[in-house]
mmCIF file of C-alpha atoms and ligand atoms in Angstrom:
data_model
loop_
_atom_site.group_PDB
_atom_site.id
_atom_site.type_symbol
_atom_site.label_atom_id
_atom_site.label_comp_id
_atom_site.label_asym_id
_atom_site.label_seq_id
_atom_site.Cartn_x
_atom_site.Cartn_y
_atom_site.Cartn_z
ATOM 1 C CA MET X 1 5.724 18.985 -0.282
ATOM 2 C CA PRO X 2 3.764 15.522 -0.199
ATOM 3 C CA LEU X 3 5.935 12.757 -1.695
ATOM 4 C CA LEU X 4 2.943 11.736 -3.391
ATOM 5 C CA ARG X 5 0.139 13.609 -4.918
ATOM 6 C CA VAL X 6 -3.023 12.362 -6.420
ATOM 7 C CA GLU X 7 -4.773 14.977 -8.442
ATOM 8 C CA GLU X 8 -8.440 14.681 -9.734
ATOM 9 C CA VAL X 9 -7.972 10.789 -10.774
ATOM 10 C CA SER X 10 -10.926 9.288 -12.924
ATOM 11 C CA VAL X 11 -11.095 5.512 -14.143
ATOM 12 C CA SER X 12 -14.072 4.113 -15.865
ATOM 13 C CA PHE X 13 -14.702 0.452 -16.570
ATOM 14 C CA GLY X 14 -16.955 0.049 -19.486
ATOM 15 C CA GLY X 15 -19.790 2.885 -18.622
ATOM 16 C CA ARG X 16 -18.931 2.665 -14.933
ATOM 17 C CA ARG X 17 -17.114 4.985 -12.958
ATOM 18 C CA ALA X 18 -14.769 3.440 -10.518
ATOM 19 C CA LEU X 19 -12.748 6.601 -9.612
ATOM 20 C CA ASP X 20 -14.281 10.432 -9.619
ATOM 21 C CA ALA X 21 -12.185 12.636 -9.511
ATOM 22 C CA VAL X 22 -10.243 11.528 -6.844
ATOM 23 C CA SER X 23 -7.610 13.683 -5.032
ATOM 24 C CA LEU X 24 -5.269 13.005 -1.880
ATOM 25 C CA THR X 25 -1.551 13.215 -0.977
ATOM 26 C CA ALA X 26 0.666 11.189 1.567
ATOM 27 C CA GLU X 27 3.305 12.636 3.275
ATOM 28 C CA ALA X 28 6.841 11.996 4.504
ATOM 29 C CA GLY X 29 7.109 10.428 7.934
ATOM 30 C CA ARG X 30 3.099 9.830 8.039
ATOM 31 C CA VAL X 31 0.935 6.741 8.138
ATOM 32 C CA THR X 32 -2.260 7.690 5.806
ATOM 33 C CA GLY X 33 -5.077 5.697 5.505
ATOM 34 C CA LEU X 34 -7.373 4.852 2.706
ATOM 35 C CA ILE X 35 -10.559 3.227 3.929
ATOM 36 C CA GLY X 36 -13.926 2.365 2.465
ATOM 37 C CA PRO X 37 -16.360 -0.437 1.598
ATOM 38 C CA ASN X 38 -15.792 -3.160 -1.393
ATOM 39 C CA GLY X 39 -15.812 -2.007 -4.357
ATOM 40 C CA ALA X 40 -14.951 1.775 -3.663
ATOM 41 C CA GLY X 41 -12.014 2.045 -5.523
ATOM 42 C CA LYS X 42 -9.211 1.587 -3.253
ATOM 43 C CA SER X 43 -7.288 -1.067 -5.262
ATOM 44 C CA THR X 44 -7.944 0.749 -8.533
ATOM 45 C CA LEU X 45 -6.722 3.969 -7.140
ATOM 46 C CA PHE X 46 -3.354 2.080 -6.098
ATOM 47 C CA ASP X 47 -2.917 0.617 -9.720
ATOM 48 C CA VAL X 48 -3.240 3.788 -11.157
ATOM 49 C CA ILE X 49 -0.430 5.417 -8.522
ATOM 50 C CA GLY X 50 1.528 2.335 -9.256
ATOM 51 C CA GLY X 51 1.509 2.882 -13.059
ATOM 52 C CA LEU X 52 -0.839 -0.305 -13.670
ATOM 53 C CA ARG X 53 -3.718 1.447 -15.071
ATOM 54 C CA ARG X 54 -3.831 4.947 -16.911
ATOM 55 C CA PRO X 55 -6.571 7.136 -15.418
ATOM 56 C CA ARG X 56 -8.502 8.473 -18.061
ATOM 57 C CA THR X 57 -7.926 12.248 -16.392
ATOM 58 C CA GLY X 58 -6.077 13.382 -13.400
ATOM 59 C CA ARG X 59 -2.377 13.273 -12.573
ATOM 60 C CA VAL X 60 -0.074 11.239 -9.986
ATOM 61 C CA LEU X 61 3.194 13.515 -8.578
ATOM 62 C CA LEU X 62 5.785 11.670 -6.829
ATOM 63 C CA ASP X 63 8.274 13.690 -4.980
ATOM 64 C CA GLY X 64 6.969 16.574 -7.362
ATOM 65 C CA HIS X 65 7.369 14.800 -10.714
ATOM 66 C CA ASP X 66 4.259 14.376 -12.482
ATOM 67 C CA VAL X 67 4.701 10.405 -13.149
ATOM 68 C CA THR X 68 1.113 9.876 -14.967
ATOM 69 C CA ARG X 69 2.767 8.425 -18.169
ATOM 70 C CA GLU X 70 5.628 6.732 -16.686
ATOM 71 C CA GLY X 71 5.501 3.156 -16.259
ATOM 72 C CA PRO X 72 5.488 0.871 -13.102
ATOM 73 C CA ALA X 73 9.290 0.175 -12.765
ATOM 74 C CA ARG X 74 10.206 3.665 -13.667
ATOM 75 C CA ARG X 75 7.976 4.944 -10.255
ATOM 76 C CA ALA X 76 9.599 1.812 -8.467
ATOM 77 C CA ARG X 77 12.990 3.837 -9.479
ATOM 78 C CA ARG X 78 11.695 6.714 -7.941
ATOM 79 C CA GLY X 79 11.181 5.265 -4.712
ATOM 80 C CA LEU X 80 7.396 3.652 -4.796
ATOM 81 C CA SER X 81 6.383 0.393 -3.585
ATOM 82 C CA ARG X 82 3.597 -1.908 -3.070
ATOM 83 C CA THR X 83 1.706 -4.757 -2.250
ATOM 84 C CA PHE X 84 -1.034 -6.307 -3.743
ATOM 85 C CA GLN X 85 -4.566 -7.625 -2.189
ATOM 86 C CA HIS X 86 -4.442 -10.519 -3.859
ATOM 87 C CA LEU X 87 -0.747 -12.149 -2.855
ATOM 88 C CA GLU X 88 1.270 -13.043 -5.687
ATOM 89 C CA PRO X 89 4.751 -14.687 -4.217
ATOM 90 C CA PHE X 90 6.685 -16.795 -6.079
ATOM 91 C CA GLY X 91 5.205 -20.038 -4.347
ATOM 92 C CA ARG X 92 7.986 -22.244 -5.137
ATOM 93 C CA LEU X 93 10.649 -20.160 -4.117
ATOM 94 C CA THR X 94 11.775 -19.687 -0.605
ATOM 95 C CA VAL X 95 10.755 -16.838 1.375
ATOM 96 C CA ARG X 96 14.454 -15.310 1.201
ATOM 97 C CA ASP X 97 14.419 -16.004 -2.504
ATOM 98 C CA ASN X 98 11.094 -14.134 -3.040
ATOM 99 C CA LEU X 99 12.895 -10.943 -1.013
ATOM 100 C CA ARG X 100 16.170 -11.733 -3.121
ATOM 101 C CA VAL X 101 14.497 -11.464 -6.876
ATOM 102 C CA ALA X 102 12.668 -8.358 -5.397
ATOM 103 C CA ALA X 103 15.945 -6.938 -4.262
ATOM 104 C CA GLU X 104 17.312 -7.109 -7.832
ATOM 105 C CA PHE X 105 15.185 -4.229 -8.532
ATOM 106 C CA GLY X 106 16.101 -1.866 -5.581
ATOM 107 C CA PRO X 107 19.045 0.110 -4.658
ATOM 108 C CA GLY X 108 20.344 -2.461 -2.633
ATOM 109 C CA ARG X 109 20.872 -4.723 -5.649
ATOM 110 C CA ARG X 110 24.416 -5.196 -5.156
ATOM 111 C CA HIS X 111 24.064 -6.886 -1.769
ATOM 112 C CA ALA X 112 20.677 -8.296 -2.744
ATOM 113 C CA ALA X 113 21.143 -11.392 -0.145
ATOM 114 C CA ALA X 114 22.284 -9.261 2.714
ATOM 115 C CA THR X 115 19.556 -6.863 1.846
ATOM 116 C CA ALA X 116 16.794 -9.609 1.521
ATOM 117 C CA ASP X 117 18.288 -11.215 5.542
ATOM 118 C CA ARG X 118 18.011 -7.569 6.994
ATOM 119 C CA VAL X 119 14.486 -6.785 6.062
ATOM 120 C CA LEU X 120 13.660 -10.909 7.234
ATOM 121 C CA ALA X 121 15.043 -10.067 10.576
ATOM 122 C CA ARG X 122 13.315 -6.443 11.117
ATOM 123 C CA LEU X 123 10.041 -8.449 10.391
ATOM 124 C CA ASP X 124 10.647 -11.137 12.430
ATOM 125 C CA LEU X 125 11.139 -13.507 9.535
ATOM 126 C CA THR X 126 14.116 -14.935 9.612
ATOM 127 C CA HIS X 127 12.772 -18.430 10.996
ATOM 128 C CA LEU X 128 10.395 -18.632 7.761
ATOM 129 C CA ALA X 129 13.847 -17.881 5.513
ATOM 130 C CA ASP X 130 13.910 -21.356 4.086
ATOM 131 C CA ALA X 131 10.116 -22.031 3.588
ATOM 132 C CA PRO X 132 8.809 -22.043 0.317
ATOM 133 C CA ALA X 133 6.502 -18.909 -0.281
ATOM 134 C CA GLY X 134 3.539 -20.616 -1.222
ATOM 135 C CA THR X 135 3.275 -22.494 1.949
ATOM 136 C CA LEU X 136 2.658 -19.807 4.776
ATOM 137 C CA PRO X 137 -0.122 -19.482 6.598
ATOM 138 C CA THR X 138 -2.011 -15.705 5.524
ATOM 139 C CA GLY X 139 -0.901 -13.723 8.136
ATOM 140 C CA ALA X 140 2.713 -14.693 7.370
ATOM 141 C CA ALA X 141 2.280 -14.574 4.148
ATOM 142 C CA ARG X 142 1.183 -10.895 3.883
ATOM 143 C CA LEU X 143 3.822 -10.204 5.725
ATOM 144 C CA VAL X 144 6.313 -11.675 3.716
ATOM 145 C CA GLU X 145 4.682 -9.615 0.665
ATOM 146 C CA VAL X 146 5.392 -6.229 2.812
ATOM 147 C CA ALA X 147 8.775 -7.543 3.194
ATOM 148 C CA ARG X 148 9.444 -7.919 -0.520
ATOM 149 C CA SER X 149 8.212 -4.160 -1.115
ATOM 150 C CA LEU X 150 10.435 -3.094 1.811
ATOM 151 C CA VAL X 151 13.606 -4.511 0.096
ATOM 152 C CA LEU X 152 13.390 -1.594 -2.278
ATOM 153 C CA ALA X 153 13.626 0.567 0.362
ATOM 154 C CA PRO X 154 10.605 2.637 -0.679
ATOM 155 C CA LYS X 155 10.059 6.331 -0.228
ATOM 156 C CA VAL X 156 6.380 6.118 -0.688
ATOM 157 C CA LEU X 157 4.637 2.794 0.099
ATOM 158 C CA LEU X 158 1.212 1.302 -0.658
ATOM 159 C CA LEU X 159 -0.144 -1.719 1.167
ATOM 160 C CA ASP X 160 -3.056 -3.233 0.418
ATOM 161 C CA GLU X 161 -5.159 -4.881 3.078
ATOM 162 C CA PRO X 162 -1.726 -6.045 4.716
ATOM 163 C CA ALA X 163 -3.415 -7.159 7.867
ATOM 164 C CA ALA X 164 -6.140 -9.153 6.545
ATOM 165 C CA GLY X 165 -5.749 -12.902 7.905
ATOM 166 C CA GLN X 166 -3.060 -11.578 10.933
ATOM 167 C CA ASP X 167 -3.713 -12.348 14.207
ATOM 168 C CA ALA X 168 -3.966 -9.957 17.232
ATOM 169 C CA GLU X 169 -0.627 -10.365 18.018
ATOM 170 C CA GLU X 170 0.775 -10.084 14.324
ATOM 171 C CA THR X 171 -1.259 -6.901 13.821
ATOM 172 C CA ASP X 172 -0.173 -4.930 16.911
ATOM 173 C CA ARG X 173 3.334 -5.897 15.864
ATOM 174 C CA PHE X 174 2.529 -4.605 12.443
ATOM 175 C CA ALA X 175 1.193 -1.357 14.016
ATOM 176 C CA ASP X 176 4.727 -1.006 15.100
ATOM 177 C CA LEU X 177 6.474 -1.295 12.260
ATOM 178 C CA LEU X 178 4.189 0.952 10.463
ATOM 179 C CA ARG X 179 5.073 3.885 12.713
ATOM 180 C CA ALA X 180 8.929 3.155 12.662
ATOM 181 C CA LEU X 181 8.592 3.117 8.932
ATOM 182 C CA ALA X 182 6.984 6.285 9.331
ATOM 183 C CA ALA X 183 9.727 7.710 12.015
ATOM 184 C CA GLU X 184 12.089 6.831 9.516
ATOM 185 C CA GLY X 185 10.492 9.178 6.868
ATOM 186 C CA THR X 186 8.497 6.913 4.578
ATOM 187 C CA ALA X 187 5.234 7.752 3.275
ATOM 188 C CA VAL X 188 2.775 5.352 4.114
ATOM 189 C CA LEU X 189 -0.438 4.782 2.497
ATOM 190 C CA LEU X 190 -2.402 2.138 3.975
ATOM 191 C CA VAL X 191 -5.468 0.400 2.456
ATOM 192 C CA GLU X 192 -6.919 -1.831 5.709
ATOM 193 C CA HIS X 193 -10.592 -2.937 6.666
ATOM 194 C CA ASP X 194 -9.136 -3.372 10.281
ATOM 195 C CA MET X 195 -10.559 -0.247 11.879
ATOM 196 C CA SER X 196 -8.725 -0.414 14.921
ATOM 197 C CA LEU X 197 -5.399 -0.762 13.491
ATOM 198 C CA VAL X 198 -6.525 2.169 11.121
ATOM 199 C CA MET X 199 -7.101 4.396 14.192
ATOM 200 C CA THR X 200 -4.494 3.389 15.995
ATOM 201 C CA VAL X 201 -1.554 4.170 13.553
ATOM 202 C CA CYS X 202 -2.963 6.561 10.923
ATOM 203 C CA ASP X 203 -2.163 10.111 10.898
ATOM 204 C CA GLU X 204 -4.589 11.065 8.654
ATOM 205 C CA VAL X 205 -7.725 8.971 6.980
ATOM 206 C CA HIS X 206 -9.393 9.132 3.361
ATOM 207 C CA VAL X 207 -12.514 7.800 3.020
ATOM 208 C CA LEU X 208 -13.526 6.536 -0.443
ATOM 209 C CA ASP X 209 -17.288 5.515 -1.005
ATOM 210 C CA LEU X 210 -17.984 4.576 -4.672
ATOM 211 C CA GLY X 211 -15.396 6.200 -6.143
ATOM 212 C CA ARG X 212 -15.160 9.553 -4.567
ATOM 213 C CA ILE X 213 -13.576 10.795 -1.465
ATOM 214 C CA VAL X 214 -16.372 11.146 1.092
ATOM 215 C CA ALA X 215 -14.136 12.260 4.010
ATOM 216 C CA GLY X 216 -10.875 13.147 5.313
ATOM 217 C CA GLY X 217 -9.126 14.030 8.347
ATOM 218 C CA PRO X 218 -7.431 12.834 11.823
ATOM 219 C CA PRO X 219 -8.775 9.292 13.205
ATOM 220 C CA GLU X 220 -10.563 11.087 15.863
ATOM 221 C CA THR X 221 -12.722 12.847 13.413
ATOM 222 C CA ILE X 222 -13.484 10.382 10.929
ATOM 223 C CA ARG X 223 -14.456 8.126 13.766
ATOM 224 C CA GLN X 224 -17.103 10.091 14.339
ATOM 225 C CA ASP X 225 -18.179 11.348 10.920
ATOM 226 C CA ALA X 226 -21.427 10.468 9.747
ATOM 227 C CA THR X 227 -21.058 10.204 5.976
ATOM 228 C CA VAL X 228 -18.363 7.432 6.917
ATOM 229 C CA LEU X 229 -20.551 5.548 9.025
ATOM 230 C CA ALA X 230 -23.234 5.961 6.087
ATOM 231 C CA ALA X 231 -20.960 4.421 3.765
ATOM 232 C CA TYR X 232 -19.881 1.285 6.062
ATOM 233 C CA LEU X 233 -23.879 0.607 7.083
ATOM 234 C CA GLY X 234 -24.779 0.999 3.284
ATOM 235 C CA GLU X 235 -22.428 -2.099 2.942
ATOM 236 C CA ALA X 236 -23.799 -3.829 5.804
HETATM 237 P P1 LIG O 1 -11.604 -1.999 -3.852
HETATM 238 O O1 LIG O 1 -10.329 -2.320 -3.696
HETATM 239 O O2 LIG O 1 -12.399 -0.648 -2.989
HETATM 240 O O3 LIG O 1 -12.767 -2.928 -3.176
HETATM 241 P P2 LIG O 1 -11.645 -2.274 -6.343
HETATM 242 O O4 LIG O 1 -10.735 -0.818 -6.895
HETATM 243 O O5 LIG O 1 -11.355 -3.646 -6.480
HETATM 244 O O6 LIG O 1 -12.378 -1.776 -5.238
HETATM 245 O O7 LIG O 1 -13.084 -1.837 -7.873
HETATM 246 C C1 LIG O 1 -13.926 -0.754 -7.735
HETATM 247 C C2 LIG O 1 -14.993 -1.123 -8.822
HETATM 248 O O8 LIG O 1 -14.149 -1.055 -10.170
HETATM 249 C C3 LIG O 1 -15.510 -2.114 -8.517
HETATM 250 O O9 LIG O 1 -16.892 -2.123 -9.000
HETATM 251 C C4 LIG O 1 -14.888 -3.285 -9.360
HETATM 252 O O10 LIG O 1 -16.236 -4.054 -9.604
HETATM 253 C C5 LIG O 1 -14.804 -2.558 -10.303
HETATM 254 N N1 LIG O 1 -13.260 -3.154 -11.363
HETATM 255 C C6 LIG O 1 -12.252 -3.096 -10.741
HETATM 256 N N2 LIG O 1 -11.547 -3.782 -11.372
HETATM 257 C C7 LIG O 1 -12.052 -3.859 -12.531
HETATM 258 C C8 LIG O 1 -11.632 -4.085 -13.972
HETATM 259 N N3 LIG O 1 -10.053 -4.901 -14.056
HETATM 260 N N4 LIG O 1 -12.570 -4.518 -14.715
HETATM 261 C C9 LIG O 1 -13.761 -3.819 -14.504
HETATM 262 N N5 LIG O 1 -14.247 -3.275 -13.781
HETATM 263 C C10 LIG O 1 -13.260 -3.570 -12.286
HETATM 264 MG MG1 LIG O 2 -9.195 -3.894 -2.774
#
């Protein structure tokens, strides 16, 4: 059974349909990609999965439980964690304190400081621990955002364009991290525009265009899919 199952989710803004009967799954031990041009509905789908937006129709299941009517905090306690495309750190707090505050909400809350330091070390961020989070360059700030979601030890991890602003070396290390998280049993759902990262780390890729899933499959297949190319060329 997939850890995350999205069933026929639809969302409209005014009269305009942002998501149209979207279904997908993310499984433990796998990195699942979600790609598509700007405005396709990727972040809106994350809002629905995370509990920030109620879908007009459809369901979200976490580990077999229908969580469609549950709020974000409840879903987080079930093991769901996400990053945001628009970074929202507590800018005046240090990187370490940003992680500690997040850790207070997770299973490691009794050892929030130690949990924060362990995640910082894992992501090679220890040297930035005392820096105010609002002063970091984008690549590092993205990584801190990922670190904040990792202190919750999520079973399902949603990442919204985590590599935007990372340089090539940061992206390589990030790819290794995603593979390691999957190897530990996490279900990773990755929204990302960096196609080489997506094609390298994902086991499966879903393609969203204008609110609809238009293709899905292993990276080798997606790379050559005419519908996928059209979705991107349409944007260009
Ligand atoms: P993506 O993340 O794939 O770029 P989004 O989910 O951000 O796409 O947006 C999908 C569509 O929904 C876009 O047309 C966007 O303008 C619209 N949209 C997103 N959020 C809102 C909102 N809060 N109110 C109205 N329209 C929105
Ligand atoms: Mg988005």
